[in-house]
């Protein structure tokens, strides 16, 4: 079904990035993410914000007062499959 939605730029860019990485359409990715959110809310799972923000399509970690090492970056890349 086609419709018009007003989606925040960072959300759309992240969905496009996921779609490109997984070889899927952006609409399919957004539908799956929305579905997961609906089911999580319905099941009583507490809503929580991701541990990072996305700015201009790039995940940005919050300041923690500690240095970010190469090992930390490699661990995050492995976790995200990048």
Tab-separated table of C-alpha atoms in Angstrom:
chain	number	residue	atom	x	y	z
A	1	UNK	CA	0.000	0.000	0.000
A	2	UNK	CA	1.321	3.452	-0.850
A	3	UNK	CA	0.933	6.434	1.452
A	4	UNK	CA	2.714	9.671	2.286
A	5	UNK	CA	4.429	10.039	5.657
A	6	UNK	CA	6.535	12.767	7.239
A	7	UNK	CA	9.590	10.867	8.537
A	8	UNK	CA	12.481	12.556	10.324
A	9	UNK	CA	15.562	12.798	8.133
A	10	UNK	CA	17.816	10.773	10.456
A	11	UNK	CA	15.262	7.958	10.702
A	12	UNK	CA	14.805	7.793	6.939
A	13	UNK	CA	18.557	7.848	6.289
A	14	UNK	CA	19.153	5.061	8.797
A	15	UNK	CA	16.358	2.982	7.246
A	16	UNK	CA	17.869	3.538	3.784
A	17	UNK	CA	21.294	2.475	5.078
A	18	UNK	CA	19.836	-0.703	6.586
A	19	UNK	CA	17.902	-1.423	3.379
A	20	UNK	CA	21.000	-1.012	1.224
A	21	UNK	CA	23.067	-3.213	3.558
A	22	UNK	CA	20.411	-5.954	3.653
A	23	UNK	CA	19.380	-5.705	-0.011
A	24	UNK	CA	15.789	-4.803	0.869
A	25	UNK	CA	13.488	-1.891	0.169
A	26	UNK	CA	13.335	1.033	2.564
A	27	UNK	CA	9.594	0.469	2.946
A	28	UNK	CA	10.137	-3.143	4.015
A	29	UNK	CA	12.746	-2.083	6.578
A	30	UNK	CA	10.484	0.640	7.999
A	31	UNK	CA	7.536	-1.775	8.158
A	32	UNK	CA	9.605	-4.345	10.062
A	33	UNK	CA	10.962	-1.747	12.485
A	34	UNK	CA	7.488	-0.318	13.116
A	35	UNK	CA	6.073	-3.818	13.606
A	36	UNK	CA	8.784	-4.620	16.169
A	37	UNK	CA	8.011	-1.391	17.995
A	38	UNK	CA	4.290	-2.111	18.058
A	39	UNK	CA	4.768	-5.647	19.354
A	40	UNK	CA	7.316	-4.537	21.959
A	41	UNK	CA	4.889	-1.890	23.263
A	42	UNK	CA	1.969	-4.336	23.280
A	43	UNK	CA	3.999	-6.956	25.155
A	44	UNK	CA	4.845	-4.508	27.927
A	45	UNK	CA	8.533	-4.309	27.107
A	46	UNK	CA	9.827	-0.990	28.390
A	47	UNK	CA	10.548	1.539	25.697
A	48	UNK	CA	14.159	2.600	25.691
A	49	UNK	CA	16.152	4.938	23.524
A	50	UNK	CA	19.111	3.512	21.646
A	51	UNK	CA	22.481	4.063	23.336
A	52	UNK	CA	23.351	6.528	20.582
A	53	UNK	CA	21.854	9.246	18.418
A	54	UNK	CA	22.019	9.339	14.648
A	55	UNK	CA	23.154	12.634	13.124
A	56	UNK	CA	23.304	12.972	9.349
A	57	UNK	CA	23.065	9.195	9.082
A	58	UNK	CA	26.033	8.613	11.419
A	59	UNK	CA	25.622	6.990	14.870
A	60	UNK	CA	27.048	9.333	17.525
A	61	UNK	CA	27.838	8.009	20.994
A	62	UNK	CA	26.980	10.223	23.964
A	63	UNK	CA	29.923	11.762	25.811
A	64	UNK	CA	30.973	9.524	28.684
A	65	UNK	CA	34.153	11.211	29.789
A	66	UNK	CA	36.281	8.272	28.682
A	67	UNK	CA	38.490	7.801	25.655
A	68	UNK	CA	37.285	5.640	22.809
A	69	UNK	CA	39.987	3.147	21.871
A	70	UNK	CA	40.558	1.358	18.578
A	71	UNK	CA	39.461	-1.853	20.315
A	72	UNK	CA	36.174	-0.206	21.323
A	73	UNK	CA	35.579	0.943	17.745
A	74	UNK	CA	36.399	-2.528	16.370
A	75	UNK	CA	33.971	-4.075	18.875
A	76	UNK	CA	31.198	-1.710	17.809
A	77	UNK	CA	31.905	-2.393	14.133
A	78	UNK	CA	31.722	-6.142	14.756
A	79	UNK	CA	28.477	-5.712	16.707
A	80	UNK	CA	26.933	-3.666	13.886
A	81	UNK	CA	28.351	-5.906	11.169
A	82	UNK	CA	30.217	-3.050	9.515
